XYZ file of C-alpha atoms in Angstrom:
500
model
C 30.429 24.513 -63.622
C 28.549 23.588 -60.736
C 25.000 22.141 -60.658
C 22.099 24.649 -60.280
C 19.565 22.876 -58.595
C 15.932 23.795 -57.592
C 13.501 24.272 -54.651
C 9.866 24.798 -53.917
C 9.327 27.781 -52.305
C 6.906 26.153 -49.973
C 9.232 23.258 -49.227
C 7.674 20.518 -50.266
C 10.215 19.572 -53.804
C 14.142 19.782 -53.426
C 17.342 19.270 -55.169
C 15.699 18.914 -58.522
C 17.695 19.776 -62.092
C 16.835 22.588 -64.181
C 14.994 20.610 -66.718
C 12.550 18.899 -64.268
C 11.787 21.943 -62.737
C 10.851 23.342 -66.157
C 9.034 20.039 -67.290
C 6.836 19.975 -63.887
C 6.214 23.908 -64.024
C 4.573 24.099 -61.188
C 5.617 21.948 -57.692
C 3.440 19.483 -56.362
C 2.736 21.065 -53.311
C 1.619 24.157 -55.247
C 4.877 26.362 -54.319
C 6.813 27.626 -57.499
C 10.362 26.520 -58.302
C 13.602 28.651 -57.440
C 17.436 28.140 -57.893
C 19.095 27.251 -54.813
C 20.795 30.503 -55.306
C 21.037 33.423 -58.215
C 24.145 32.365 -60.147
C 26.817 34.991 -60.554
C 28.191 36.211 -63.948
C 31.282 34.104 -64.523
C 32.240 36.516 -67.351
C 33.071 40.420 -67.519
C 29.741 41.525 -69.265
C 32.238 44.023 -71.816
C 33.283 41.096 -73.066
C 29.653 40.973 -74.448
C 29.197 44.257 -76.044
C 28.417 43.773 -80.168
C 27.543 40.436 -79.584
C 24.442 39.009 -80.811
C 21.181 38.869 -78.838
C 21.401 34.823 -79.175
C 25.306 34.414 -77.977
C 23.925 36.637 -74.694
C 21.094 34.454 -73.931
C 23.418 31.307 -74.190
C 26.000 33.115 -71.693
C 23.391 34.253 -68.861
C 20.860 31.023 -69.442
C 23.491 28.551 -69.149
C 24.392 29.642 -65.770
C 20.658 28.592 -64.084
C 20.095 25.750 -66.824
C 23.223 23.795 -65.816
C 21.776 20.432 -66.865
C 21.290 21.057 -70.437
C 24.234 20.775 -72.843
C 25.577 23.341 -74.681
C 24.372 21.924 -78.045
C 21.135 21.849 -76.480
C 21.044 24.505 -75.466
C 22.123 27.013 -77.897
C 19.959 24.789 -80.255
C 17.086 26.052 -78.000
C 18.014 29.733 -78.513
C 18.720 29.447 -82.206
C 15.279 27.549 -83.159
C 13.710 30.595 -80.848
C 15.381 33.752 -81.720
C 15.122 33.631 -85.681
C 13.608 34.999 -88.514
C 9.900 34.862 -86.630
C 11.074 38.243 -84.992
C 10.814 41.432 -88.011
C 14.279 42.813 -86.492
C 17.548 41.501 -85.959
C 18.321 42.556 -82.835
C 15.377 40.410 -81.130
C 14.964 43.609 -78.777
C 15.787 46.694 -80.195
C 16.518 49.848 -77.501
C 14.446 53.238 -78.649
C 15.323 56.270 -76.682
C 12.886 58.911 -76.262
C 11.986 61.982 -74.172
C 15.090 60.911 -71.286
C 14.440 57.520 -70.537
C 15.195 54.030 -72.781
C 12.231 51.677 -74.428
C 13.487 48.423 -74.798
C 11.371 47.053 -77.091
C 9.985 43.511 -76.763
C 7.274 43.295 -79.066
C 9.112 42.170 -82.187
C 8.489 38.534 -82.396
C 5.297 36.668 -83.343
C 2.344 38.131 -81.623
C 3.451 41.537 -81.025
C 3.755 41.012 -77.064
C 7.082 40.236 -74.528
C 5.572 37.216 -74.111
C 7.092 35.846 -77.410
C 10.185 36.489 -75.684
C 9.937 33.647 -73.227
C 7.645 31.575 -74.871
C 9.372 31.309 -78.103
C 12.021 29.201 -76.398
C 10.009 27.304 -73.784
C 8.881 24.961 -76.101
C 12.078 23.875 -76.958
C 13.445 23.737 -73.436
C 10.368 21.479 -72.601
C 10.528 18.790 -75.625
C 14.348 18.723 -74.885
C 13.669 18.016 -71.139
C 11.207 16.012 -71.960
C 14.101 14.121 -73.725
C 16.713 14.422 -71.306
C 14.235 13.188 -68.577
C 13.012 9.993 -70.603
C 9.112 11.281 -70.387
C 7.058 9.851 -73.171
C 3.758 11.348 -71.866
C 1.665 13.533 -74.002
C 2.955 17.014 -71.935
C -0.324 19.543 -71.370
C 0.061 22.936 -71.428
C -2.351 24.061 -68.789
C -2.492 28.076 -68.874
C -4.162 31.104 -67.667
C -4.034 34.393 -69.607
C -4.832 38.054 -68.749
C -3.976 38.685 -72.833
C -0.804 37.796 -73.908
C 0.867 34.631 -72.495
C -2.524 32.750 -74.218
C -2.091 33.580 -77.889
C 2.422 33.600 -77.226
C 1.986 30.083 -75.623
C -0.195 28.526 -78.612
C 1.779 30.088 -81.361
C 4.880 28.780 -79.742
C 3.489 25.403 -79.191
C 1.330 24.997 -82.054
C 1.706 21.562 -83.483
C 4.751 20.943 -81.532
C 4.869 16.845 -81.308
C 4.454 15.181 -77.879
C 2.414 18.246 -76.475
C -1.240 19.900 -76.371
C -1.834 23.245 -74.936
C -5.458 24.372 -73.107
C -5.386 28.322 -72.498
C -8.278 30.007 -70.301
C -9.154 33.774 -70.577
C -11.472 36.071 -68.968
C -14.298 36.730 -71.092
C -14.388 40.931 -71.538
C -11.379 40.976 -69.689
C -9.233 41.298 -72.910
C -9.109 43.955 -75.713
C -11.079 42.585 -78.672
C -7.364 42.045 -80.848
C -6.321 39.765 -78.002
C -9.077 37.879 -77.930
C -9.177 37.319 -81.888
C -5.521 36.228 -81.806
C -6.276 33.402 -79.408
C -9.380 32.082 -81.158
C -8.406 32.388 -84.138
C -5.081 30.462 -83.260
C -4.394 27.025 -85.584
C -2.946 23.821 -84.623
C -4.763 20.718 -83.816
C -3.306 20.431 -80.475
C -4.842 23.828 -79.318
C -7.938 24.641 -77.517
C -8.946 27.931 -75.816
C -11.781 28.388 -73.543
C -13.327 32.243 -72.178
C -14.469 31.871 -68.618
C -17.060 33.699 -66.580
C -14.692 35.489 -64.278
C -11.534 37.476 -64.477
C -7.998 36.462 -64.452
C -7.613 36.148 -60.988
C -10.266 33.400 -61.245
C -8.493 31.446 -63.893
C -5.223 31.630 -62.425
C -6.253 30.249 -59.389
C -8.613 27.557 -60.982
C -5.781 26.563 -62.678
C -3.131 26.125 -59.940
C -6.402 24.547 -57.840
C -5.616 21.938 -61.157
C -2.077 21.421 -60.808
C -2.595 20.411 -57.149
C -5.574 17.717 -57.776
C -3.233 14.481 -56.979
C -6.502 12.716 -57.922
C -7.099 14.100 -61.147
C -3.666 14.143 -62.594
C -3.169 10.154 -61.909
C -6.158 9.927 -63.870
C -4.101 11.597 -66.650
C -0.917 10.131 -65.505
C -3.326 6.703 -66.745
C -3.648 8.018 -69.704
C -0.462 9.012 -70.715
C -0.322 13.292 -69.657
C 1.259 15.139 -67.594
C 0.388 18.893 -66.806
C 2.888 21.626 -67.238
C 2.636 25.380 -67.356
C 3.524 28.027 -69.880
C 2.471 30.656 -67.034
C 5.340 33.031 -65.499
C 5.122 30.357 -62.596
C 7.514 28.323 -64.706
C 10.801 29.090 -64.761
C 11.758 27.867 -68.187
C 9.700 31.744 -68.733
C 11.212 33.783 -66.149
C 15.145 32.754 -67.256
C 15.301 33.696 -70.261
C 13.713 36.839 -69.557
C 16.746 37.260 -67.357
C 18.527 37.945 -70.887
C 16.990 40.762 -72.178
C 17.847 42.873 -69.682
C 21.725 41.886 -69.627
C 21.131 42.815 -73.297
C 19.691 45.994 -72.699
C 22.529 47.014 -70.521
C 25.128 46.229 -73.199
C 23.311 47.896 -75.817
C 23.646 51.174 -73.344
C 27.462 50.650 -73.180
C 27.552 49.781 -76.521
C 25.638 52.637 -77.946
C 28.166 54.878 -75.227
C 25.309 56.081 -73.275
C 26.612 54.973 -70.237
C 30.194 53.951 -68.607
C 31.799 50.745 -67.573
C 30.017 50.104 -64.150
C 27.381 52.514 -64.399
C 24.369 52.038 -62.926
C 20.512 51.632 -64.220
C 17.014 51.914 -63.323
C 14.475 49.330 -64.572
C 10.908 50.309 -65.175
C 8.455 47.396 -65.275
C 4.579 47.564 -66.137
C 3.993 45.109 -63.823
C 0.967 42.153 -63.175
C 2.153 39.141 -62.442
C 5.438 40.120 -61.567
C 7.335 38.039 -63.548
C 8.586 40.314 -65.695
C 10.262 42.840 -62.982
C 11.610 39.519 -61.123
C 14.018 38.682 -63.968
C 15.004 41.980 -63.317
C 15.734 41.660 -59.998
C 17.372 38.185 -61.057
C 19.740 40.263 -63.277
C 20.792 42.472 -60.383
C 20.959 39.508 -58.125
C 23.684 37.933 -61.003
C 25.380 41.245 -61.089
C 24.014 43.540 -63.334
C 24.531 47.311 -62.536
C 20.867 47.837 -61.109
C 20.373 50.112 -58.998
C 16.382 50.843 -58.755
C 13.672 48.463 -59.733
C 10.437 50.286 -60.348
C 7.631 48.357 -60.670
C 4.736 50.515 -62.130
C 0.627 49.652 -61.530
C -2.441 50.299 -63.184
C -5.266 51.278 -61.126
C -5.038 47.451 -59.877
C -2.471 48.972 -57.419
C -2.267 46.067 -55.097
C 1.586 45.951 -55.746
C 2.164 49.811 -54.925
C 0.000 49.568 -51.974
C 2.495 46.251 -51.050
C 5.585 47.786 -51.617
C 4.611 51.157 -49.683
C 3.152 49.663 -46.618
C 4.660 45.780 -46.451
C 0.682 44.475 -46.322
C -0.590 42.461 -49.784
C -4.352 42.665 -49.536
C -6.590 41.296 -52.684
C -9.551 42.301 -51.092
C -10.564 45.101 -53.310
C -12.526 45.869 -56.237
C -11.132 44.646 -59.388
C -10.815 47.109 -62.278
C -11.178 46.817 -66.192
C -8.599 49.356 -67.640
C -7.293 50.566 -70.965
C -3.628 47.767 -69.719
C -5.694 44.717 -69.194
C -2.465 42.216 -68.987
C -2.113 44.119 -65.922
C -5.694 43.534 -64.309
C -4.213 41.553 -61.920
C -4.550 41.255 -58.535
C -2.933 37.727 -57.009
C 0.549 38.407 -58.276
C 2.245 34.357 -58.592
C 5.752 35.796 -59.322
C 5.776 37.691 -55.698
C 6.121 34.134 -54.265
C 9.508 34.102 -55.426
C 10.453 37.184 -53.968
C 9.151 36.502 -50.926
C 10.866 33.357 -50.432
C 14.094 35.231 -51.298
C 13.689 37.916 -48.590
C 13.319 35.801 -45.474
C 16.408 33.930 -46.708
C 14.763 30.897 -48.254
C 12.538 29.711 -45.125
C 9.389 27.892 -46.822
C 7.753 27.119 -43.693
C 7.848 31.418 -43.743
C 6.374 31.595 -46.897
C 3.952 28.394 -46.462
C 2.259 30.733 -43.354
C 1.612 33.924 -46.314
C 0.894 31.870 -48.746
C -2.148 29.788 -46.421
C -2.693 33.599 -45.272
C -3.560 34.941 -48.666
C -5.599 31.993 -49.719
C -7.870 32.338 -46.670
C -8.159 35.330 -46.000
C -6.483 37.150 -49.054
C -3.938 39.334 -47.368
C -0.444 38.936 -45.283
C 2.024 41.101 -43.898
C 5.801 40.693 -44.471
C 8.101 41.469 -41.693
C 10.359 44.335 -41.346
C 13.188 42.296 -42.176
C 11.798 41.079 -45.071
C 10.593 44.567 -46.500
C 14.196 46.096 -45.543
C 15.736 42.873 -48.221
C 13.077 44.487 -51.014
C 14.541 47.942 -50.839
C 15.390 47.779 -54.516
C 12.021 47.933 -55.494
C 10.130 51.577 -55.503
C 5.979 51.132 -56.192
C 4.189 53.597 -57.813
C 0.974 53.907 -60.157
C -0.896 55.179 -62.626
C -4.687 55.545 -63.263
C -6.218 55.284 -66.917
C -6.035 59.360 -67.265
C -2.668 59.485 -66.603
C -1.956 56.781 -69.237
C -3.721 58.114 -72.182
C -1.980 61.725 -71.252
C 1.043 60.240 -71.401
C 0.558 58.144 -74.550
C -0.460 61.575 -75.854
C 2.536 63.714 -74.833
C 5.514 61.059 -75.769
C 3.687 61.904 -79.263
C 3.382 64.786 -79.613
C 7.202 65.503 -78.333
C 8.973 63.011 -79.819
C 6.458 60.987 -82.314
C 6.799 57.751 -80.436
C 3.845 55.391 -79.978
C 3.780 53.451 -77.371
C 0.654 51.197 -76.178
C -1.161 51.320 -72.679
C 1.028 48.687 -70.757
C 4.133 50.663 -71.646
C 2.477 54.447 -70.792
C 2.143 52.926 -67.528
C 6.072 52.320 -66.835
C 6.403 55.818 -68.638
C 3.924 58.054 -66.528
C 5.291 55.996 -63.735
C 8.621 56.911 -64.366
C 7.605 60.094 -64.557
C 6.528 60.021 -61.214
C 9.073 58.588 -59.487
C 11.831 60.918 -61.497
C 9.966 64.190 -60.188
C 9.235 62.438 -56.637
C 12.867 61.540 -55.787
C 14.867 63.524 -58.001
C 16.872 60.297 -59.218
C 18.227 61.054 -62.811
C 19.902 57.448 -63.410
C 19.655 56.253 -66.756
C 16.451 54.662 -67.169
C 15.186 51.417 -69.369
C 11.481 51.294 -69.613
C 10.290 47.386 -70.874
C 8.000 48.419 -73.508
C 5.984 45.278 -73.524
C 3.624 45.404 -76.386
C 3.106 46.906 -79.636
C 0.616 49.875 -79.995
C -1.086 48.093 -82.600
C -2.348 45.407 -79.942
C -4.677 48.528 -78.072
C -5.362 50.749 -81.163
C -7.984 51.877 -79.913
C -7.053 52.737 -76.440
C -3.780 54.385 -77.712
C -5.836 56.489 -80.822
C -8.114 57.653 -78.341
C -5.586 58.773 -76.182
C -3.739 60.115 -79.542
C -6.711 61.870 -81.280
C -9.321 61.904 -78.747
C -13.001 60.464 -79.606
C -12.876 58.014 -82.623
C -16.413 57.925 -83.604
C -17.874 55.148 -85.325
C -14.544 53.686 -86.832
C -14.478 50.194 -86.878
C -11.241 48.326 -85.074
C -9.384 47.673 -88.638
C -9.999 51.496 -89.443
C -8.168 52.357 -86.578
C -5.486 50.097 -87.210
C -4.712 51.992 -90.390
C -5.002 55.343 -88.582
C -2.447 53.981 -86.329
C -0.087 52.852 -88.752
C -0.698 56.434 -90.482
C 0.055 58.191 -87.407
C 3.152 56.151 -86.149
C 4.637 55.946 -89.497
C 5.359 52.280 -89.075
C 4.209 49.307 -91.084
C 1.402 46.944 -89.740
C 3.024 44.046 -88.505
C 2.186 40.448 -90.390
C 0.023 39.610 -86.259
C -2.157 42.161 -87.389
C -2.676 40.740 -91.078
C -2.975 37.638 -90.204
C -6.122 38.040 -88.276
C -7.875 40.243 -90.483
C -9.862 37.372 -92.196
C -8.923 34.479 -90.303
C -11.498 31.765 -88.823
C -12.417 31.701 -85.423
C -11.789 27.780 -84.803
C -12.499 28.386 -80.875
C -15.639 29.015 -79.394
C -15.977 26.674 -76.237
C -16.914 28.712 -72.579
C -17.672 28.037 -68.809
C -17.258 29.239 -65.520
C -14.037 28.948 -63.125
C -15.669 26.570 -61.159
C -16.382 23.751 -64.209
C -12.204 24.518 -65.385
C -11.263 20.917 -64.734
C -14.398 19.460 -66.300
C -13.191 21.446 -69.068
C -9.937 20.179 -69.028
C -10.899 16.557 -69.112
C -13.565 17.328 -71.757
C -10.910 18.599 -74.212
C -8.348 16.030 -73.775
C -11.208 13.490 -74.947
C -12.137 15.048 -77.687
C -7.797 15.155 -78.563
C -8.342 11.706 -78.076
C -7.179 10.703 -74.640
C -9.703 8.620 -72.813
């Protein structure tokens, strides 16, 4: 099989292997990595139906990760896909009222992130390997909720790394927040900032690109990676699950050989709804990708009128992994639709950092037809976590009712009745009290672990061991500053680790 190598999308990094690209997260001259192309399937995905979610991810990730071995590999996706997720399917496919949940909230922290970032720690340490790096590796990460506390659990401990994960301060729900600071190992360290995700996020790619500061590290033995979405040791092997959500259709007989699907993404970062488009891109039967938006709708307004503009009030809502509104992953998706021109994307790129907006050309909007935009506000949300209810006695949590009442949407809009999969992307029990209220209306005075049992009353489901596990655990992180004093922060942390 041929080599899959990588490129910057600004141009800058070529021709390197899949585990350098994963190793270095992020390219030096700030541009994200991509595959030199999308790899085909080089099987007949029947040939896949009843087989287990593991043997999937080791057929579609071994077609971008050409560099690993195939011990290494499927060593990767058996240390990551085990008994840490309560089902054995990994991502179990719930139908209700027309359309098809796939669920990715079974693993460790209740969130899709676990997908991803249960394995990236084992296809860093093994690149890490493979590369002959003996440097302390740094996870460097921003979080709008879930990537923080899915990043530390997966890297907890883990020899030869550390992980530092920033988070708005009020911009999460109170559970997220207590999984992250309450999170153990000695190599992890969480700090809220004074600002909201966008501010992180940037701070920390401002970070990455410091040639200064990281050969001051370099002196010291680190290197900086990510464990954001910009990596794509995250975005492949959320590539699988939507392979495996298509085979669970054919398998279940839902639909026939060929058939085509919709995907419906709640979408902030766009990460999430790019592996989607990957999976088309491969060959997957895809036919509409429909990336749904909270009331931070600067991805609807893009995809409707070809302009991304930041400039705009940012919201708190009821889906705060979603209050988002610099969206990395786009990057990659720009750089596919002019054809792979970085000096292209270089020119948006400079465009939205100075003045926070660009427009994409004609040409370029014509190669994103797949995608559809739409959005919901916080009303619509709880109304729809309410109906799916109260007709079919499914729970879902904010994040989710936003692909649902988008779906909605779009279904009545164009009239398209293809088979739908909706990523459900966290458990209700991570916004019980955004998804009670919704439920039951007005909650009173309960207190967040009364609601949690309400919940579990109501969705007839048991509370899952992430919920249990923080109910009297220590906070162990407390530290705080603003977006501008991140890198202070940084170098603050790693001397207290022990790194001078």
């Amino acid at each position: 099989m041929k080599e899959v190598l990588y490129n910057s999308t600004r141009g800058g990094e070529c021709g390197v292997s899949a585990s350098q690209a994963v190793l270095k997260g992020l390219a030096g001259d700030g541009g994200l990595f991509m595959p030199e192309h999308i790899p085909g399937f080089d099987f007949d995905p029947e040939e896949l139906i009843g087989a287990s979610y593991q043997e999937v991810a080791y057929r579609v990730m071994r077609l971008f990760l050409t560099d690993y071995t195939e011990e290494e590999l499927r060593h990767c996706i058996d240390s990551a896909y085990d008994g840490k997720f309560d089902t054995e399917e990994i991502a179990p496919l719930s139908r209700a009222d027309g359309a098809y949940y796939l669920e990715l909230f079974h693993g460790k922290t209740i969130a899709f992130k676990d997908m991803a970032l249960s394995i990236l720690p084992y296809l860093m340490t093994t690149a890490a390997q493979k590369n002959g790096v003996s440097n302390t590796i740094e996870i460097l990460t921003a979080t709008s909720g879930d990537t923080g506390k899915a990043a530390m659990a997966g890297f907890a401990d883990v020899p030869g790394t550390g992980i530092i994960v920033f988070y708005p301060k009020g911009g999460v729900s109170r559970f997220q927040e207590l999984q992250m600071v309450t999170q153990r190992g000695e190599n992890t360290s969480v700090v809220a900032i004074h600002g909201n995700f966008d501010d992180a996020q940037s701070a920390v790619k401002n970070i990455f690109g410091d040639r200064s500061f990281e050969e001051r590290l370099a002196a010291q033995g680190i290197q900086l990676s990510s464990a954001n979405s910009i990596n794509i040791g995250r975005l492949v092997p959320q590539v699988v699950y939507y392979v495996w959500s298509y085979l669970k259709l054919r398998e279940a007989e839902e639909i026939e050989k060929g058939e085509q699907i919709n995907v419906c993404v709640p979408t902030g970062n766009f990460g999430n709804i790019l592996a989607a488009y990957f999976a088309k891109c491969m060959g997957l039967p895809v036919k509409k990708l429909i990336c749904a938006s909270n009331d931070n709708k600067v991805l609807f307004d893009f995809f409707r009128t070809g302009r991304y503009d930041r400039n705009r009030e940012f919201i708190l809502t009821s889906s705060p992994s979603m209050d988002i509104l610099v969206s990395s992953n786009l990057e990659r998706l720009l750089y596919m639709s002019c054809g792979g021109d970085a000096a292209e994307n270089r020119v948006m790129m400079r465009q939205l950092k100075s003045v926070g907006r660009y427009t994409v050309t004609l040409d370029m909007r014509e190669r994103m037809k797949d995608f559809v935009g739409y959005y919901a506000d916080q009303e619509e949300v709880a109304v729809r976590i309410r109906e799916l209810y109260e007709n079919t006695g499914y729970v879902i949590d904010t994040h989710t009712a936003v692909a649902s009442a988008v779906y909605e949407k779009y279904r009545a809009e164009s009239g398209d009745e293809t088979k739908t999969v909706i990523a459900s992307t966290a458990s209700p029990f991570k916004f019980s009290r955004a998804v009670m209220t919704a439920i039951r209306g007005e909650l009173g005075e309960m207190d967040d672990w009364e609601i949690l049992e309400l919940l579990k009353e109501t969705a007839g489901i048991p509370l899952p061991p992430a919920v249990e596990e923080i109910r009297e655990a220590e906070i162990r992180h407390r530290r705080e500053c603003d977006p501008d004093a991140m890198e202070q922060e940084v170098a603050d942390i790693l001397k207290l680790k022990g790194h001078r």
